Coordinates of C-alpha atoms in Angstrom, one line a residue:
M13 CA -91.8 6.1 18.2
I14 CA -90.6 3.6 20.8
D15 CA -87.6 4.5 23.0
W16 CA -85.8 1.1 22.7
S17 CA -83.5 2.0 25.6
A18 CA -86.3 2.4 28.1
S19 CA -86.6 -0.4 30.7
G20 CA -89.7 -2.4 31.4
R21 CA -90.7 -3.0 27.7
A22 CA -92.6 -6.3 27.2
D23 CA -91.6 -7.9 23.8
V24 CA -93.6 -10.6 22.1
V25 CA -92.2 -12.7 19.3
R26 CA -94.5 -14.9 17.2
V27 CA -93.8 -17.1 14.2
M28 CA -96.7 -17.4 11.8
L29 CA -97.2 -20.1 9.2
V30 CA -97.7 -18.7 5.8
S31 CA -99.1 -20.4 2.7
P32 CA -96.3 -21.1 0.2
G33 CA -98.7 -20.2 -2.7
S34 CA -99.7 -16.8 -1.2
I35 CA -97.6 -15.0 1.4
D36 CA -100.7 -12.9 2.4
D37 CA -102.5 -16.1 3.7
V38 CA -101.6 -17.0 7.3
I39 CA -102.5 -20.7 7.9
G40 CA -101.4 -21.1 11.5
E41 CA -98.9 -20.2 14.2
L42 CA -95.9 -22.1 15.5
D43 CA -96.2 -23.3 19.1
N44 CA -93.6 -23.9 21.8
L45 CA -90.9 -21.5 20.6
D46 CA -87.5 -21.5 22.3
L47 CA -86.5 -17.9 21.7
D48 CA -82.9 -18.5 22.7
G49 CA -82.6 -20.5 19.5
C50 CA -84.4 -18.0 17.3
S51 CA -82.6 -15.3 15.3
V52 CA -82.8 -13.2 12.1
T53 CA -79.6 -12.5 10.2
E54 CA -79.3 -9.7 7.6
G55 CA -76.5 -8.8 5.2
Y56 CA -76.3 -5.7 2.9
Y57 CA -73.9 -7.5 0.6
T58 CA -75.3 -11.0 0.8
D59 CA -77.3 -12.1 -2.3
T60 CA -80.4 -13.3 -0.5
R61 CA -80.2 -10.4 2.1
C62 CA -81.6 -12.2 5.1
S63 CA -82.1 -15.6 6.7
A64 CA -83.5 -16.9 10.0
K65 CA -83.3 -19.7 12.5
V66 CA -86.3 -20.9 14.6
R67 CA -86.2 -23.5 17.4
T68 CA -89.1 -25.2 19.1
V69 CA -89.4 -27.6 22.0
G70 CA -92.2 -30.2 21.8
D71 CA -95.1 -30.4 19.4
D72 CA -95.0 -27.1 17.4
G73 CA -97.8 -27.6 14.9
Y74 CA -95.7 -27.0 11.8
V75 CA -97.4 -27.6 8.5
R76 CA -95.2 -29.2 5.9
H77 CA -94.0 -26.8 3.2
A78 CA -95.4 -23.7 5.0
W79 CA -93.3 -20.6 5.0
M80 CA -92.6 -18.9 8.3
R81 CA -93.1 -15.2 9.2
V82 CA -91.2 -13.9 12.3
V83 CA -93.1 -11.1 13.9
H84 CA -92.0 -8.7 16.7
E85 CA -94.7 -7.0 18.8
V86 CA -94.8 -4.6 21.7
P87 CA -98.5 -4.7 22.7
S88 CA -98.4 -1.8 25.2
A89 CA -97.2 0.5 22.4
G90 CA -99.4 -1.0 19.6
Y91 CA -96.1 -1.9 17.8
R92 CA -95.9 -4.7 15.3
E93 CA -93.1 -5.4 12.8
E94 CA -92.7 -8.3 10.4
L95 CA -89.0 -9.1 10.7
F96 CA -88.7 -12.0 8.2
T97 CA -90.8 -14.2 5.9
G98 CA -89.3 -17.1 4.0
P99 CA -89.2 -20.8 3.2
V100 CA -87.8 -23.6 5.4
T101 CA -84.6 -24.8 3.7
A102 CA -83.5 -27.3 6.4
A103 CA -84.8 -28.9 9.6
S104 CA -83.3 -31.1 12.2
S105 CA -84.6 -32.7 15.3
S106 CA -83.1 -34.1 18.5
E107 CA -84.4 -35.2 21.9
S108 CA -83.7 -33.4 25.1
D109 CA -85.1 -34.3 28.5
G110 CA -87.9 -36.3 26.8
A111 CA -88.9 -33.5 24.5
V112 CA -88.3 -33.1 20.8
V113 CA -86.1 -30.1 19.9
T114 CA -86.5 -28.9 16.3
D115 CA -84.3 -26.4 14.6
Y116 CA -85.5 -24.8 11.4
D117 CA -83.2 -22.9 8.9
L118 CA -85.0 -20.4 6.7
D119 CA -84.0 -18.2 3.8
S120 CA -85.6 -15.3 2.1
S121 CA -87.8 -15.0 -1.0
L122 CA -84.7 -14.1 -3.0
Y123 CA -83.4 -17.7 -2.2
A124 CA -86.5 -18.9 -4.0
I125 CA -85.5 -17.2 -7.3
K126 CA -81.8 -17.6 -6.9
N127 CA -82.3 -21.4 -7.2
D128 CA -84.8 -21.2 -10.0
L129 CA -83.1 -21.4 -13.3
L130 CA -84.2 -20.1 -16.7
V131 CA -85.6 -23.0 -18.7
G132 CA -85.9 -21.3 -22.1
G133 CA -83.7 -18.2 -21.6
W134 CA -84.9 -14.7 -21.2
T135 CA -84.8 -11.7 -23.5
V136 CA -85.0 -8.0 -22.5
G137 CA -85.7 -6.1 -25.7
A138 CA -84.5 -2.7 -26.6
G139 CA -86.9 0.0 -25.3
A140 CA -88.1 -2.2 -22.4
R141 CA -88.7 -0.5 -19.1
L142 CA -87.0 -1.8 -15.9
T143 CA -90.3 -2.0 -13.9
D144 CA -92.0 -4.0 -16.6
V145 CA -89.0 -6.4 -16.8
A146 CA -88.9 -6.8 -13.0
R147 CA -92.6 -7.4 -12.7
S148 CA -92.7 -9.9 -15.6
L149 CA -89.7 -11.9 -14.3
L150 CA -91.0 -12.0 -10.7
R151 CA -94.5 -12.9 -11.8
T152 CA -93.2 -15.7 -14.0
Y153 CA -91.3 -17.1 -11.0
G154 CA -94.2 -16.6 -8.6
R155 CA -92.8 -13.9 -6.3
P156 CA -94.9 -11.0 -5.1
S157 CA -93.0 -7.7 -5.6
D158 CA -92.9 -4.0 -4.9
V159 CA -91.2 -1.9 -7.6
S160 CA -92.9 1.4 -6.6
R161 CA -89.6 2.9 -5.4
A162 CA -87.6 1.8 -8.5
Q163 CA -85.7 4.3 -10.6
E164 CA -87.2 3.8 -14.0
H165 CA -84.8 3.3 -16.9
V166 CA -85.2 2.1 -20.5
F167 CA -82.9 -0.5 -22.0
A168 CA -81.0 0.9 -25.0
S169 CA -80.2 -2.5 -26.6
T170 CA -81.5 -6.1 -26.5
T171 CA -80.0 -8.3 -23.8
M172 CA -80.3 -12.1 -23.9
Y173 CA -79.9 -14.4 -20.9
E174 CA -79.1 -18.0 -21.6
R175 CA -80.9 -21.1 -20.4
G176 CA -79.7 -22.1 -17.0
E177 CA -79.1 -18.6 -15.7
G178 CA -80.5 -18.0 -12.2
A179 CA -83.5 -15.7 -12.1
L180 CA -82.0 -13.6 -9.3
T181 CA -78.8 -13.1 -11.4
V182 CA -81.0 -11.9 -14.3
L183 CA -82.9 -9.5 -12.0
M184 CA -79.8 -8.0 -10.4
D185 CA -78.1 -7.6 -13.8
A186 CA -81.2 -5.9 -15.2
C187 CA -81.2 -3.4 -12.3
G188 CA -77.5 -2.6 -12.9
S189 CA -76.3 0.4 -10.9
Y190 CA -79.6 2.2 -11.0
D191 CA -81.6 0.0 -8.6
R192 CA -81.1 -2.3 -5.7
V193 CA -82.8 -5.6 -5.1
T194 CA -83.8 -6.5 -1.6
V195 CA -86.7 -8.2 0.3
D196 CA -89.1 -6.9 3.0
G197 CA -90.3 -8.5 6.2
H198 CA -93.5 -9.6 4.5
G199 CA -91.6 -11.6 1.9
R200 CA -92.0 -9.3 -1.1
V201 CA -89.1 -8.8 -3.5
V202 CA -88.3 -5.1 -3.5
V203 CA -86.7 -3.2 -6.3
E204 CA -85.8 0.3 -5.2
R205 CA -83.7 3.2 -6.4
Y206 CA -80.1 2.8 -5.3
L207 CA -78.8 5.6 -3.1
P208 CA -75.2 5.4 -2.0
P209 CA -75.1 5.0 1.8
S210 CA -72.7 8.0 2.0
S211 CA -75.4 10.3 0.6
R212 CA -78.1 9.3 3.1
E213 CA -78.8 11.0 6.4
P214 CA -78.1 8.9 9.6
S215 CA -81.2 7.8 11.4
Q216 CA -79.6 7.6 14.8
D217 CA -76.5 8.7 16.8
V218 CA -74.6 6.0 18.8
D219 CA -72.1 7.0 21.4
P220 CA -70.6 4.1 23.3
A221 CA -69.4 6.4 26.1
S222 CA -72.7 8.0 26.7
P223 CA -74.4 7.3 30.1
R224 CA -77.5 6.2 28.2
S225 CA -75.5 4.2 25.6
V226 CA -77.3 1.4 23.8
V227 CA -74.0 -0.4 23.3
L228 CA -73.4 -3.5 25.3
G229 CA -69.7 -4.3 25.9
E230 CA -66.8 -3.2 23.7
V231 CA -66.6 -2.0 20.1
S232 CA -64.0 -3.8 17.9
T233 CA -62.6 -2.0 14.9
S234 CA -60.8 -3.3 11.8
D235 CA -59.5 -2.0 8.5
S236 CA -59.1 -4.4 5.5
A237 CA -58.2 -1.9 2.8
E238 CA -54.9 -3.6 2.0
T239 CA -56.6 -6.9 1.1
T240 CA -59.2 -5.4 -1.2
P241 CA -58.9 -7.5 -4.5
G242 CA -57.9 -5.8 -7.7
R243 CA -58.9 -8.8 -9.7
V244 CA -61.6 -11.4 -9.3
I245 CA -61.4 -14.7 -11.2
C246 CA -64.5 -16.9 -11.4
V247 CA -64.2 -20.6 -12.4
S248 CA -66.8 -23.1 -13.1
G249 CA -66.6 -26.8 -14.3
S250 CA -63.4 -28.6 -15.1
G251 CA -61.4 -30.0 -18.0
D252 CA -62.9 -29.3 -21.4
R253 CA -66.0 -27.9 -19.7
E254 CA -64.2 -25.4 -17.6
V255 CA -65.3 -21.8 -18.0
V256 CA -63.3 -18.9 -16.6
A257 CA -64.1 -15.2 -16.4
E258 CA -62.2 -12.4 -14.7
Y259 CA -62.9 -8.8 -13.8
T260 CA -59.9 -6.4 -13.2
A261 CA -60.0 -3.1 -11.5
P262 CA -59.9 -0.2 -13.9
P263 CA -56.6 1.9 -13.9
G264 CA -56.7 4.5 -11.2
A265 CA -58.9 2.4 -8.8
D266 CA -57.3 2.1 -5.3
S267 CA -57.1 -1.7 -5.7
S268 CA -55.5 -1.6 -9.2
S269 CA -51.9 -2.7 -9.8
Q270 CA -51.2 0.8 -11.3
V271 CA -51.9 2.3 -7.9
R272 CA -50.6 -0.4 -5.6
G273 CA -47.6 -1.5 -7.7
Y274 CA -48.8 -5.1 -7.5
M275 CA -51.9 -7.1 -8.1
Y276 CA -53.9 -8.7 -5.3
A277 CA -56.3 -11.3 -7.0
V278 CA -58.8 -13.7 -5.6
K279 CA -60.4 -16.8 -7.1
K280 CA -64.0 -17.7 -6.8
T281 CA -65.5 -21.1 -7.6
D282 CA -69.0 -21.3 -9.1
D283 CA -70.9 -24.5 -8.5
T284 CA -73.7 -23.7 -11.0
Q285 CA -74.0 -26.5 -13.5
D286 CA -73.1 -25.4 -17.1
A287 CA -72.5 -21.8 -16.0
S288 CA -72.1 -19.4 -18.9
Y289 CA -69.3 -17.0 -19.4
S290 CA -71.7 -14.0 -19.1
S291 CA -73.0 -15.2 -15.7
L292 CA -69.4 -15.8 -14.4
L293 CA -68.3 -12.3 -15.6
A294 CA -71.3 -10.8 -13.9
R295 CA -70.5 -12.6 -10.7
A296 CA -66.8 -11.5 -10.9
K297 CA -67.7 -7.9 -11.5
S298 CA -70.3 -8.0 -8.7
S299 CA -67.9 -9.6 -6.3
W300 CA -65.2 -7.0 -7.1
Q301 CA -67.7 -4.1 -6.7
E302 CA -68.9 -5.4 -3.3
S303 CA -65.4 -5.7 -1.9
Q304 CA -64.2 -2.2 -2.8
D305 CA -63.8 0.7 -0.4
P306 CA -64.0 -1.5 2.7
G307 CA -63.0 1.4 4.9
R308 CA -63.1 0.8 8.7
E309 CA -65.6 -1.5 10.2
H310 CA -66.9 -1.6 13.7
V311 CA -68.5 -4.7 15.4
L312 CA -70.6 -4.1 18.4
T313 CA -73.7 -5.5 20.3
V314 CA -76.6 -3.1 21.0
M315 CA -79.8 -3.3 22.9
W316 CA -82.7 -3.9 20.5
Q317 CA -82.8 -0.9 18.1
A318 CA -84.9 -2.3 15.2
W319 CA -81.9 -1.9 12.9
H320 CA -81.8 -3.5 9.5
Q321 CA -79.2 -4.0 6.8
G322 CA -79.0 -0.9 4.8
D323 CA -79.7 1.5 7.6
V324 CA -77.3 4.4 8.1
V325 CA -76.3 5.6 11.6
R326 CA -73.6 7.8 13.2
L327 CA -71.1 6.2 15.5
R328 CA -68.8 8.2 17.9
T329 CA -65.3 6.6 17.8
G330 CA -61.8 8.0 18.3
G331 CA -63.3 11.3 19.4
S332 CA -65.2 12.0 16.2
W333 CA -68.5 11.1 14.6
R334 CA -68.4 8.6 11.7
K335 CA -71.3 7.9 9.3
C336 CA -71.8 4.2 9.0
L337 CA -73.8 1.7 6.9
V338 CA -75.4 -1.1 8.9
K339 CA -73.6 -3.8 6.9
S340 CA -74.9 -6.8 8.8
V341 CA -77.2 -7.5 11.7
E342 CA -77.8 -10.7 13.8
S343 CA -80.9 -10.1 15.8
S344 CA -81.1 -12.5 18.8
L345 CA -84.8 -12.9 19.8
G346 CA -84.1 -14.5 23.2
D347 CA -82.4 -11.5 24.8
M348 CA -83.5 -9.0 22.2
T349 CA -80.0 -7.8 21.3
Q350 CA -78.5 -7.1 17.9
R351 CA -74.9 -7.9 16.9
V352 CA -74.0 -5.5 14.1
T353 CA -71.2 -4.6 11.8
L354 CA -71.0 -0.9 10.9
K355 CA -69.1 0.1 7.8
E356 CA -67.8 3.6 7.6
V357 CA -69.0 5.4 4.4

């Protein structure tokens, strides 16, 4: 295991070009990287989980439609990690000192199924197993997957998804509260058993006051418990084609009007064309669930620690140790630092 706080480490960042038809096939490597313009961003509660930015200066050898794989290596330690693999969703170029500067925006494999809509609907029959449903759906939409860590469950009744539903919405709905959908650095869609962050053991202790602290600068802390919504209203379309769905906190929940004495509601607009009531209701419920129990959050910058969204660490703050979920990470590949949001769990 690498001691990331040790000095003198030589990091190498490479961006490989990957075939859009097979993420196992590397077809080239991007040249002339400007690492100060390269980063990987991850979010535990974001629907596509991760994204990236890549900048080059000069002729970079990009092959149109190729996906990109961001790789971090420490040759002296024999270390190699694939940080991100995904398609280019936008690119822009400008000229600086006679050289062409190109900025690429990338999103994950989940983006590729989020924007792929069901053409003829999808039916999950009673008695179907989750792993079979996930494999079938992802195979249909051309996405390599890993469901080896999924918690198997059998559907008690038939569920029908309407034409026009997003494939990612269907997958997440099928997983329910049993499993979590994410994506690995190789670009595979991963379905794995959901374990509440509060039940997991921290992988690392972080003490900002320690002489060997990995924290750079100050730690900022916030608590947004009072603005946790008790009701989420999702709206799509307008006029006669307007569809509205709402999800309200059950009685007894901390965000419910029965507990607070008032209702704090938020409205979400869904831009999906011809969105169905069921999809809006699923989004409203998901949005409500993701916003609950916000607890205290701590924002800090650390030396490179190879942290990812979903990791659990312990942070010393206010004289005590707090177990925290790594809620989000922005990994800057120029100075090899990570800007993280830690959520107490």
